[in-house]
């Protein structure tokens, strides 16, 4: 079969022993329980009319999309981490405890934790390389050299963090589910029947991956920082903090651009750096992991169809 010309842009995220997929109107997570069964966690995608207009503005839409993805992703990750080792017979007890803890307030607390965790990690990966680069100023004194060294330290810190994280058994399996998520999306975009056999034939890499986005923040940041001074240190720190939204917004647009030109010879290489990083953040999944990803995606498609028939309001954030 031929590729779909304009397939809906579905996104996803690997969770503990499962995969989350998001569409225009819904989010669905499927996880493999310890008894071999597959359970789902489903949430409607709420349309915020107040923010809808801002989500169409280049650069600003990227920041809003990142915040939304961090908030929603944490909810689904929390569901998977709570239940993947829990005996299914104990689900009812857990749900009662969650209700006692005021479901709505807990729901928003988890979302807030996700956003704050992202911001904290962004501050760490932004500022630690600044101090490390500053130590080399006696050797690399110019602004350009300092920015290059800072970017190099940032890249080393990122790659080291991912590499050592991937060596843990739990994260290695999460990265396998990450690969399964990409394979399902690639299979869908190739307009092929979504079977385990077809999915396993696909690449575990995808141009629209969040891993690519992270790498683009390093590349984009290097060029943005050329516009501001690196000395004195306190000015450099303030500049880096103030420019975080700018770097995030531009990086999101670069990610979108590389996805749009990925089928154009000569331009598809723009996305290669992000794909190379995905060689670390994804692993080849096993068939049973692909089955979970397929179940999650098929359930999302079913819910999206029902939502469309009911004409629920929607907005698109990739």
Coordinates of C-alpha atoms in Angstrom, one line a residue:
X1 CA 0.0 0.0 0.0
X2 CA 1.1 3.6 -0.6
X3 CA 1.7 6.1 2.1
X4 CA -1.1 8.3 3.4
X5 CA -0.7 11.8 2.0
X6 CA -2.0 13.6 5.1
X7 CA -2.5 11.1 7.9
X8 CA -3.6 12.5 11.3
X9 CA -0.5 13.3 13.4
X10 CA -0.7 10.9 16.4
X11 CA 1.9 11.2 19.1
X12 CA 2.9 8.9 21.9
X13 CA 5.0 8.1 24.9
X14 CA 6.5 5.0 26.4
X15 CA 5.4 4.3 30.0
X16 CA 6.3 1.5 32.5
X17 CA 5.3 -1.8 30.7
X18 CA 3.2 0.0 28.1
X19 CA 2.6 2.8 25.7
X20 CA 0.5 5.9 25.6
X21 CA -0.9 7.4 22.4
X22 CA -2.7 10.7 22.0
X23 CA -5.0 11.9 19.3
X24 CA -7.1 15.0 18.7
X25 CA -9.7 14.2 21.3
X26 CA -8.3 11.4 23.5
X27 CA -5.3 9.9 25.3
X28 CA -5.0 6.1 25.8
X29 CA -2.5 4.1 27.7
X30 CA -2.2 0.3 27.5
X31 CA 0.0 -1.6 29.9
X32 CA 0.8 -5.3 30.3
X33 CA 0.0 -6.5 33.8
X34 CA 1.9 -9.1 35.7
X35 CA -0.8 -11.7 34.9
X36 CA -0.3 -11.1 31.2
X37 CA -3.5 -9.1 30.7
X38 CA -3.6 -5.7 29.1
X39 CA -5.3 -2.8 30.9
X40 CA -6.2 0.6 29.6
X41 CA -6.2 4.1 31.1
X42 CA -8.2 6.6 29.0
X43 CA -8.6 10.4 29.3
X44 CA -10.4 12.8 27.0
X45 CA -8.4 15.6 25.6
X46 CA -10.0 18.8 27.0
X47 CA -10.4 21.6 24.5
X48 CA -9.3 24.9 26.1
X49 CA -10.9 27.7 24.1
X50 CA -8.9 30.3 25.9
X51 CA -5.6 28.8 24.7
X52 CA -6.7 27.6 21.3
X53 CA -5.7 30.8 19.6
X54 CA -2.3 30.8 21.2
X55 CA -1.7 27.2 20.0
X56 CA -1.7 28.4 16.5
X57 CA 1.1 31.0 17.0
X58 CA 4.5 29.8 15.9
X59 CA 7.1 29.5 18.7
X60 CA 4.5 30.1 21.4
X61 CA 2.6 26.9 20.4
X62 CA 5.7 24.8 21.1
X63 CA 6.0 26.0 24.7
X64 CA 2.3 25.2 25.3
X65 CA 2.6 21.8 23.6
X66 CA 5.6 20.9 25.8
X67 CA 3.7 21.9 29.0
X68 CA 0.7 20.0 28.0
X69 CA 2.7 16.9 27.0
X70 CA 4.6 17.0 30.4
X71 CA 1.4 17.3 32.4
X72 CA -0.5 14.5 30.5
X73 CA 2.5 12.2 30.2
X74 CA 3.0 12.2 33.9
X75 CA -0.6 11.2 34.6
X76 CA -0.2 8.2 32.3
X77 CA 3.2 7.3 33.7
X78 CA 1.8 7.4 37.2
X79 CA -1.0 5.0 36.2
X80 CA 1.5 2.5 34.7
X81 CA 4.0 2.7 37.5
X82 CA 1.3 2.1 40.1
X83 CA -0.3 -0.9 38.4
X84 CA 2.3 -2.8 36.4
X85 CA 3.4 -4.9 39.4
X86 CA 0.1 -4.7 41.3
X87 CA -2.1 -7.8 41.4
X88 CA -5.2 -6.9 39.3
X89 CA -7.3 -8.2 42.1
X90 CA -6.1 -5.3 44.2
X91 CA -7.1 -2.6 41.6
X92 CA -10.4 -1.9 43.4
X93 CA -8.6 -1.2 46.7
X94 CA -6.2 1.2 45.0
X95 CA -9.0 3.0 43.2
X96 CA -10.8 3.5 46.6
X97 CA -7.7 4.9 48.1
X98 CA -7.3 7.3 45.2
X99 CA -10.9 8.5 45.6
X100 CA -10.3 9.1 49.3
X101 CA -7.3 11.2 48.4
X102 CA -9.6 13.5 46.3
X103 CA -9.3 12.3 42.7
X104 CA -9.4 15.8 41.1
X105 CA -6.9 17.5 43.3
X106 CA -4.6 14.5 43.0
X107 CA -5.0 14.5 39.3
X108 CA -3.9 18.1 39.0
X109 CA -1.1 17.6 41.5
X110 CA 0.4 14.8 39.3
X111 CA 0.1 17.1 36.3
X112 CA 1.9 19.9 38.2
X113 CA 4.6 17.5 39.2
X114 CA 5.2 16.6 35.6
X115 CA 5.5 20.2 34.5
X116 CA 7.8 21.1 37.4
X117 CA 10.0 18.0 36.8
X118 CA 10.5 19.1 33.2
X119 CA 11.3 22.6 34.2
X120 CA 13.8 21.5 36.9
X121 CA 15.6 19.1 34.5
X122 CA 15.7 21.9 31.9
X123 CA 17.3 24.2 34.4
X124 CA 19.9 21.6 35.5
X125 CA 20.9 20.7 31.9
X126 CA 21.0 24.4 31.0
X127 CA 23.0 25.8 34.0
X128 CA 25.4 23.0 34.9
X129 CA 27.2 23.2 31.5
X130 CA 27.5 27.0 32.1
X131 CA 29.5 26.5 35.3
X132 CA 31.6 23.8 33.7
X133 CA 32.4 26.0 30.7
X134 CA 33.3 28.9 33.0
X135 CA 36.0 26.7 34.5
X136 CA 37.7 26.6 31.1
X137 CA 37.7 30.3 30.5
X138 CA 41.5 30.6 31.1
X139 CA 41.9 28.4 28.0
X140 CA 38.8 29.3 26.0
X141 CA 38.3 33.0 26.7
X142 CA 36.2 34.3 23.8
X143 CA 32.4 34.3 23.8
X144 CA 32.3 32.0 20.8
X145 CA 34.7 29.5 22.3
X146 CA 32.8 29.6 25.6
X147 CA 29.5 28.9 23.9
X148 CA 31.0 26.0 21.9
X149 CA 32.5 24.5 25.1
X150 CA 29.2 25.0 27.0
X151 CA 27.3 23.2 24.2
X152 CA 29.8 20.4 24.2
X153 CA 29.4 19.9 27.9
X154 CA 25.6 20.0 27.5
X155 CA 25.8 17.3 24.8
X156 CA 28.1 15.1 26.9
X157 CA 25.9 15.5 30.0
X158 CA 22.8 14.5 28.0
X159 CA 24.4 11.5 26.3
X160 CA 25.9 10.2 29.5
X161 CA 22.7 10.6 31.4
X162 CA 20.7 8.6 28.7
X163 CA 23.4 6.0 28.4
X164 CA 23.7 5.2 32.1
X165 CA 19.9 5.4 32.5
X166 CA 19.4 2.9 29.7
X167 CA 21.6 0.3 31.5
X168 CA 19.0 -0.2 34.2
X169 CA 16.6 -3.1 33.4
X170 CA 13.4 -1.0 34.0
X171 CA 14.5 1.9 31.7
X172 CA 15.7 -0.5 29.1
X173 CA 12.2 -2.0 28.8
X174 CA 10.7 1.5 28.7
X175 CA 13.0 2.3 25.8
X176 CA 11.8 -0.9 24.1
X177 CA 8.3 0.3 24.4
X178 CA 9.5 3.6 23.0
X179 CA 10.7 1.7 20.0
X180 CA 7.3 -0.1 19.8
X181 CA 5.5 3.2 19.9
X182 CA 7.5 4.5 16.9
X183 CA 7.1 1.4 14.9
X184 CA 3.3 1.5 15.3
X185 CA 3.2 5.1 14.2
X186 CA 5.5 4.4 11.2
X187 CA 3.3 1.4 10.2
X188 CA 0.2 3.5 10.4
X189 CA 1.8 6.3 8.3
X190 CA 2.9 3.7 5.7
X191 CA -0.9 2.8 5.5
X192 CA -0.1 -0.8 6.3
X193 CA -2.3 -3.2 8.3
X194 CA -1.2 -2.8 11.9
X195 CA -0.1 -6.3 12.8
X196 CA 2.8 -7.5 14.9
X197 CA 4.6 -8.7 11.7
X198 CA 4.1 -5.4 9.8
X199 CA 5.0 -3.2 12.8
X200 CA 8.2 -5.1 13.6
X201 CA 9.4 -4.4 10.0
X202 CA 9.3 -0.7 10.6
X203 CA 12.1 1.6 11.9
X204 CA 12.1 2.3 15.6
X205 CA 13.1 5.9 14.8
X206 CA 10.8 8.8 14.0
X207 CA 11.4 12.4 13.0
X208 CA 8.7 13.8 15.4
X209 CA 10.1 12.3 18.5
X210 CA 10.7 14.2 21.8
X211 CA 14.3 12.8 21.9
X212 CA 15.0 14.8 18.7
X213 CA 13.5 17.9 20.3
X214 CA 15.9 17.6 23.3
X215 CA 18.9 17.5 21.0
X216 CA 17.6 20.4 18.9
X217 CA 17.5 22.5 22.1
X218 CA 21.3 22.1 22.3
X219 CA 21.9 23.0 18.7
X220 CA 19.4 25.9 18.7
X221 CA 20.7 27.1 22.0
X222 CA 24.2 27.3 20.7
X223 CA 23.2 29.8 18.0
X224 CA 20.8 31.8 20.2
X225 CA 23.5 32.2 22.9
X226 CA 25.8 33.9 20.3
X227 CA 23.5 36.9 20.5
X228 CA 24.2 37.5 24.2
X229 CA 27.4 38.0 26.3
X230 CA 29.0 35.2 28.3
X231 CA 30.7 37.5 30.8
X232 CA 30.2 38.3 33.6
X233 CA 29.0 35.0 34.9
X234 CA 25.8 36.3 36.6
X235 CA 24.7 37.9 33.3
X236 CA 25.4 34.6 31.5
X237 CA 23.2 32.8 34.0
X238 CA 20.3 35.3 33.8
X239 CA 20.5 35.1 30.0
X240 CA 20.3 31.3 30.0
X241 CA 17.3 31.3 32.3
X242 CA 15.5 34.0 30.4
X243 CA 16.2 32.4 27.0
X244 CA 14.8 28.9 28.0
X245 CA 11.3 29.7 26.5
X246 CA 12.9 31.1 23.4
X247 CA 15.1 28.1 22.8
X248 CA 12.2 25.7 23.5
X249 CA 9.9 27.6 21.1
X250 CA 12.4 27.7 18.2
X251 CA 13.4 24.0 18.8
X252 CA 9.8 22.9 18.5
X253 CA 9.5 24.7 15.2
X254 CA 12.7 23.1 14.0
X255 CA 11.3 19.7 15.0
X256 CA 8.1 20.4 13.0
X257 CA 10.2 21.5 10.0
X258 CA 12.4 18.4 9.9
X259 CA 9.2 16.2 10.0
X260 CA 7.7 18.1 7.1
X261 CA 10.8 17.8 4.9
X262 CA 11.7 14.2 5.9
X263 CA 10.6 12.9 2.5
X264 CA 12.5 15.5 0.5
X265 CA 16.0 14.4 -0.7
X266 CA 18.7 16.7 0.5
X267 CA 16.5 18.1 3.3
X268 CA 15.7 15.0 5.2
X269 CA 19.3 15.1 6.6
X270 CA 18.2 18.0 8.8
X271 CA 16.5 15.5 11.1
X272 CA 19.4 13.0 11.3
X273 CA 21.0 14.4 14.5
X274 CA 17.7 13.7 16.3
X275 CA 17.4 10.2 14.8
X276 CA 21.0 9.4 15.9
X277 CA 20.0 10.3 19.5
X278 CA 17.0 8.0 19.2
X279 CA 19.5 5.1 18.7
X280 CA 20.0 5.6 22.5
X281 CA 16.5 6.4 23.6
X282 CA 14.8 3.5 21.7
X283 CA 15.5 -0.2 21.7
X284 CA 14.1 -3.0 19.5
X285 CA 10.9 -4.3 21.1
X286 CA 9.8 -7.8 21.6
X287 CA 6.6 -9.1 20.0
X288 CA 4.6 -9.0 23.3
X289 CA 5.6 -5.3 23.7
X290 CA 4.5 -4.5 20.2
X291 CA 1.2 -6.2 21.0
X292 CA 0.6 -3.8 23.8
X293 CA 1.5 -0.8 21.6
X294 CA -0.9 -2.0 18.9
X295 CA -3.7 -2.5 21.5
X296 CA -3.2 1.1 22.8
X297 CA -3.2 2.6 19.3
X298 CA -6.3 0.6 18.1
X299 CA -8.2 1.7 21.2
X300 CA -7.2 5.3 20.5
X301 CA -8.5 5.0 16.9
X302 CA -11.7 3.6 18.2
X303 CA -12.2 6.3 20.7
X304 CA -11.3 9.0 18.2
X305 CA -13.9 7.7 15.8
X306 CA -16.6 7.7 18.6
X307 CA -15.6 11.3 19.6
X308 CA -15.8 12.5 16.0
X309 CA -19.3 11.0 15.6
X310 CA -20.3 12.8 18.8
X311 CA -18.7 16.0 17.4
X312 CA -16.8 16.7 20.6
X313 CA -14.7 19.9 20.4
X314 CA -11.0 19.2 19.7
X315 CA -7.7 20.8 19.1
X316 CA -4.4 19.5 17.7
X317 CA -1.2 19.6 19.6
X318 CA 1.6 17.3 18.4

